[in-house]
Coordinates of C-alpha atoms and ligand atoms in Angstrom, one line a residue:
X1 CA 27.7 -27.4 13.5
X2 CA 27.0 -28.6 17.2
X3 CA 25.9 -26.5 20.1
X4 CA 29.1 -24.4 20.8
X5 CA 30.3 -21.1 20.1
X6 CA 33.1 -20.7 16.6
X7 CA 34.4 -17.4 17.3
X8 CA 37.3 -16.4 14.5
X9 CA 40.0 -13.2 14.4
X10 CA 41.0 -12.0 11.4
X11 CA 43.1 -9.1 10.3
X12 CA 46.6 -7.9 8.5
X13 CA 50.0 -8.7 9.6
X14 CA 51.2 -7.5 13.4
X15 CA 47.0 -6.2 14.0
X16 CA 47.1 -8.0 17.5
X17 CA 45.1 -11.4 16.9
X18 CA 47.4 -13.2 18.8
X19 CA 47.4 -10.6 21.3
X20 CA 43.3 -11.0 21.6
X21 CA 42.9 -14.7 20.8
X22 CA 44.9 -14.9 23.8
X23 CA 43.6 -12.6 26.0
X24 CA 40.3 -14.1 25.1
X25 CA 41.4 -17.8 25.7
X26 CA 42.3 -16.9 29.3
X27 CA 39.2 -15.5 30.1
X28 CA 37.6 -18.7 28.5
X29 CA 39.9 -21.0 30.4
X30 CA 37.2 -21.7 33.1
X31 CA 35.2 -22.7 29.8
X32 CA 37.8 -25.3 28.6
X33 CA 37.9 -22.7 25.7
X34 CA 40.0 -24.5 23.0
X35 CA 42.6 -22.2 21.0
X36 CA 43.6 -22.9 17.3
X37 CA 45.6 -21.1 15.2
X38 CA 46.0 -21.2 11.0
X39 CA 47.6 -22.8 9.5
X40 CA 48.7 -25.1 12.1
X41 CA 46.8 -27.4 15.3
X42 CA 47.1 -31.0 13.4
X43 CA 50.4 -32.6 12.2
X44 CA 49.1 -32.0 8.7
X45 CA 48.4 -28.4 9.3
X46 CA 52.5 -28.0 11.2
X47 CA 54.0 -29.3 8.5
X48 CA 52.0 -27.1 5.6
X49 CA 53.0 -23.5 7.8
X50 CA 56.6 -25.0 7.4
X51 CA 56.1 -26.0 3.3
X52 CA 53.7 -22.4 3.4
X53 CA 55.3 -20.0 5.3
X54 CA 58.9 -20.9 5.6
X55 CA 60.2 -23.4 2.9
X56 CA 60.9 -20.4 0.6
X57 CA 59.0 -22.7 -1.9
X58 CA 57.8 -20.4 -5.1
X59 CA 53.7 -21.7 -5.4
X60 CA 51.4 -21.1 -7.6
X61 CA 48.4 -19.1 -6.4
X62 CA 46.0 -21.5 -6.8
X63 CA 47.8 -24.3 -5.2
X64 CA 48.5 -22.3 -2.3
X65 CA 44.7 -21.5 -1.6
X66 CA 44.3 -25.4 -1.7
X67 CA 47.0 -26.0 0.6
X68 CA 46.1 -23.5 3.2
X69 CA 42.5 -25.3 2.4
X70 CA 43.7 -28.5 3.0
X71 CA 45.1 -27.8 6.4
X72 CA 42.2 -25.9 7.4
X73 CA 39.6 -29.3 6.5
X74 CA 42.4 -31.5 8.4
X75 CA 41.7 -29.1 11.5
X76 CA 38.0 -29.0 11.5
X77 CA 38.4 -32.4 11.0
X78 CA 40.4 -33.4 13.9
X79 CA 39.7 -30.5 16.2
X80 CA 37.4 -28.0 15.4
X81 CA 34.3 -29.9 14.9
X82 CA 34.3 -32.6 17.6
X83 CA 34.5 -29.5 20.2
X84 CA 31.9 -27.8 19.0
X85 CA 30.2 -31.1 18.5
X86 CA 30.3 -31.1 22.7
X87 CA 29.5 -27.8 23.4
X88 CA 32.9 -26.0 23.8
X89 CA 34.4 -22.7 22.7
X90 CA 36.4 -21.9 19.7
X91 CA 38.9 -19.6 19.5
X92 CA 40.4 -19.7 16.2
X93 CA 43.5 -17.6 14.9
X94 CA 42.6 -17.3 11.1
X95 CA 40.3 -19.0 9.9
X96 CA 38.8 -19.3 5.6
X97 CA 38.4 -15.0 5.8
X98 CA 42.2 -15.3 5.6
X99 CA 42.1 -17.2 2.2
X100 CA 39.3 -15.2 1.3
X101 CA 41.4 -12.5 1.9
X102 CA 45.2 -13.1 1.2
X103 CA 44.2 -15.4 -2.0
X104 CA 41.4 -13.8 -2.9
X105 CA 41.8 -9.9 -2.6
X106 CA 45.7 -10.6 -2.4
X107 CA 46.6 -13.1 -5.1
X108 CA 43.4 -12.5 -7.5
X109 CA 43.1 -15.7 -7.3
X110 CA 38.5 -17.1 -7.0
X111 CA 38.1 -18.7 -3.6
X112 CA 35.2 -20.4 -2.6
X113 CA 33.3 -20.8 0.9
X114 CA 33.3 -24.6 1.2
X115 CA 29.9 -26.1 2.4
X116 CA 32.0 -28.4 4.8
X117 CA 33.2 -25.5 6.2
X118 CA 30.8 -23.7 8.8
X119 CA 30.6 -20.1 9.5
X120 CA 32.1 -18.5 12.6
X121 CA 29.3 -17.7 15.1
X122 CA 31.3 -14.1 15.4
X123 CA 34.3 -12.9 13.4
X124 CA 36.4 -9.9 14.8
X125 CA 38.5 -7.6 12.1
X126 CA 41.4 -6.1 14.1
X127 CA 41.6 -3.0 11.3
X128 CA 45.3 -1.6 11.5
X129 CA 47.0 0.6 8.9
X130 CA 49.0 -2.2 6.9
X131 CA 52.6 0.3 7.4
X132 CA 51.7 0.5 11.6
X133 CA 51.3 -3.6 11.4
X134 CA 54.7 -4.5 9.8
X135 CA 56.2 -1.6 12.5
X136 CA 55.0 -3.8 15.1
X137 CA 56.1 -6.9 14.1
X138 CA 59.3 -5.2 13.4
X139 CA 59.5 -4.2 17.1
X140 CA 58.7 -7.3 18.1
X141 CA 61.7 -8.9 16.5
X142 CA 59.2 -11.1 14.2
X143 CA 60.8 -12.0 10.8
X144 CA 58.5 -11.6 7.9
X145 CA 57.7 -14.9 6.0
X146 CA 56.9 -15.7 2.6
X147 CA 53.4 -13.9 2.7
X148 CA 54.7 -11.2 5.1
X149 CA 57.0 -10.6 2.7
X150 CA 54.8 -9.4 -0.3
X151 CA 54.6 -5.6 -1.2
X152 CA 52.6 -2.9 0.6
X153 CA 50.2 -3.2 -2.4
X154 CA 49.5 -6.9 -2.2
X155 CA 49.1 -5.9 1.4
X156 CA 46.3 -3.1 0.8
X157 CA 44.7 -5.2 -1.0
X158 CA 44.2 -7.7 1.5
X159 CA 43.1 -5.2 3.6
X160 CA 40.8 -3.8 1.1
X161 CA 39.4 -7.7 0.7
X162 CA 38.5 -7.5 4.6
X163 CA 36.9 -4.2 4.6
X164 CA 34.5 -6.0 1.6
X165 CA 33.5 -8.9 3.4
X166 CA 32.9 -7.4 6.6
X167 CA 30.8 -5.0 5.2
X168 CA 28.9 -8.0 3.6
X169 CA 28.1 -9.7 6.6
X170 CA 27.4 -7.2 9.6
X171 CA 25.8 -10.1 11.7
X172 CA 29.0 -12.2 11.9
X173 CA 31.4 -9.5 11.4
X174 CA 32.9 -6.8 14.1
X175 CA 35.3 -4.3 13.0
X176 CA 37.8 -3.3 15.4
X177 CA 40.2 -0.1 15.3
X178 CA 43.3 -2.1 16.3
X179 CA 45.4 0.9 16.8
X180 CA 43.4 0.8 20.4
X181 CA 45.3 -0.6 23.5
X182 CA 45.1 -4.4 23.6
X183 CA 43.2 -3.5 26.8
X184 CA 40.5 -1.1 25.1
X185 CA 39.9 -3.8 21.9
X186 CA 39.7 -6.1 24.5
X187 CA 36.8 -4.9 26.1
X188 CA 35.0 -4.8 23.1
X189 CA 35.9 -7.9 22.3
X190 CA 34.4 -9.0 25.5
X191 CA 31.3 -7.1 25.2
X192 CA 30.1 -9.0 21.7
X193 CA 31.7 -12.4 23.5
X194 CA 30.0 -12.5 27.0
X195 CA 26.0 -12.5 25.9
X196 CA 26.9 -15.2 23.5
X197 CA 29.0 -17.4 25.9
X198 CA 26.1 -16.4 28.6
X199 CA 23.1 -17.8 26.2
X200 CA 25.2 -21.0 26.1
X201 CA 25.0 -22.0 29.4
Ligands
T5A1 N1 47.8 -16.8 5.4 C1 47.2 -17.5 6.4 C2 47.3 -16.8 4.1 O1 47.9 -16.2 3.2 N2 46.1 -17.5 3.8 C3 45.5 -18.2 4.8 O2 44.4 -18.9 4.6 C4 46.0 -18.2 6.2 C5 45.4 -19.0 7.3 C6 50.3 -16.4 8.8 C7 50.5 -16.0 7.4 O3 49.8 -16.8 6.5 C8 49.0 -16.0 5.7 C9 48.8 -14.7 6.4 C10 50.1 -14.5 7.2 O4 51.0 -13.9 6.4 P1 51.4 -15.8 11.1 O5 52.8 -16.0 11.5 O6 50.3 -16.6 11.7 O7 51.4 -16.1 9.5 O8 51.2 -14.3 11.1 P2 50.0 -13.4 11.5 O9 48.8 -14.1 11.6 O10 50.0 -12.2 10.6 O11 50.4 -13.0 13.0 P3 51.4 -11.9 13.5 O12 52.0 -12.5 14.8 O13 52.3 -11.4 12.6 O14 50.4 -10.8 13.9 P4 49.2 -10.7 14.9 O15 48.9 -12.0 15.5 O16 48.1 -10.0 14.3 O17 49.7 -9.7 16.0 P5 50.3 -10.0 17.5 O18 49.2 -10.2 18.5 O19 51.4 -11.1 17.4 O20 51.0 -8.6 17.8 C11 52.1 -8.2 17.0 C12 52.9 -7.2 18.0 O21 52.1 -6.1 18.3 C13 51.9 -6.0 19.8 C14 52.2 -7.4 20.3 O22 52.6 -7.4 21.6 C15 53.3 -7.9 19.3 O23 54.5 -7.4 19.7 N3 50.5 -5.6 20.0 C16 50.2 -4.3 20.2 N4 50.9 -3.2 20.3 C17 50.2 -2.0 20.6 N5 48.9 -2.0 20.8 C18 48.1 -3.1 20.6 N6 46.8 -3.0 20.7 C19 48.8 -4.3 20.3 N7 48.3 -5.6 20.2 C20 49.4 -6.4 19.9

């Protein structure tokens, strides 16, 4: 990885990571911050969230890890890895956790950490009871997709999967009770973010 900052948000459907990644992005503007979200940010990466997301497509496990894989190379290909090749800040939507997480806790299915694929310099875990995330969504007028659409079980265990690999890595992982005001998980966003974007410069 180069000399910039890979900072990831992860979490369970309607937790707010939109919400923060761009909250966080605006605050980073004068920074040039750049702001990717999964899966999605290259051609390749559109046209899989269609296929992935929307197609109604049944998949096999498996090949969906690789898919959502795929896209996520194509985007540190194109984008993620040239800006942090030049310094820049990386605000990702989603990043490998959320295989990790949907096809591993979710789906059962073994998932890998590619070597190709760095680690996050910080990963935040908006934690929201799975029930008070689809009530959002639901507020918001946001459809459910294919994923969204799994049961309440598939969903706790994604959740559960989170929980694991936060606790695993402490250093790169901070756990956020999402059930704040975007305002107050905010702030503690920002207070993990500032030292590090400070040290950059
Ligand atoms: N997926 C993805 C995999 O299975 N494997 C993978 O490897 C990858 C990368 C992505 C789907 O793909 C799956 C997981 C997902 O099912 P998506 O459309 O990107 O689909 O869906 P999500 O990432 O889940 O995004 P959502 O938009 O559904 O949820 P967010 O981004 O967590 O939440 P956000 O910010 O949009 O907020 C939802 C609503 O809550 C409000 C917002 O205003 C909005 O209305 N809100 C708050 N309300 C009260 N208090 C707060 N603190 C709030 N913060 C936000």
């Amino acid at each position: 990885m180069g000399h910039g900052l890979f900072i990831t948000f992860e979490g369970t459907e309607g937790s707010g990571k939109t919400t923060q990644v761009e909250l966080l992005g605006e605050k980073l503007s004068y920074r040039q911050a750049v702001v990717v979200r999964e899966p999605g940010g290259t051609e390749l990466g559109e046209r899989m969230r269609e296929l992935l997301l929307t197609s109604g497509m049944e998949l096999d496990g498996e090949a969906e890890m690789y898919l959502f894989m795929a896209a996520r190379r194509q985007l540190l290909h194109e984008v993620i890895t040239p800006a942090l090749a030049l310094g820049r800040i990386v605000i990702a939507d989603r990043y490998h956790d959320s295989t990790l997480a949907y096809q591993g806790g979710g789906r059962g299915v073994p998932v890998a950490w590619p070597a190709t694929f760095p680690r996050p310099n910080m990963t935040f875990l908006l934690a929201l009871p799975v029930e008070s995330g689809r009530d959002r969504q639901l507020r918001a007028g946001k459809s459910a997709d294919r994923v969204e659409r799994e049961s309440i079980d598939f969903h706790a265990r994604v959740a559960a999967e989170y929980e694991r690999l936060a606790a695993a890595e402490p250093a790169r992982f901070m756990r956020l009770d999402a059930s704040e005001t975007r305002e107050e998980v905010h702030h503690k966003v920002m207070s993990r973010v500032s030292p590090a974007v400070d040290a950059l410069s």
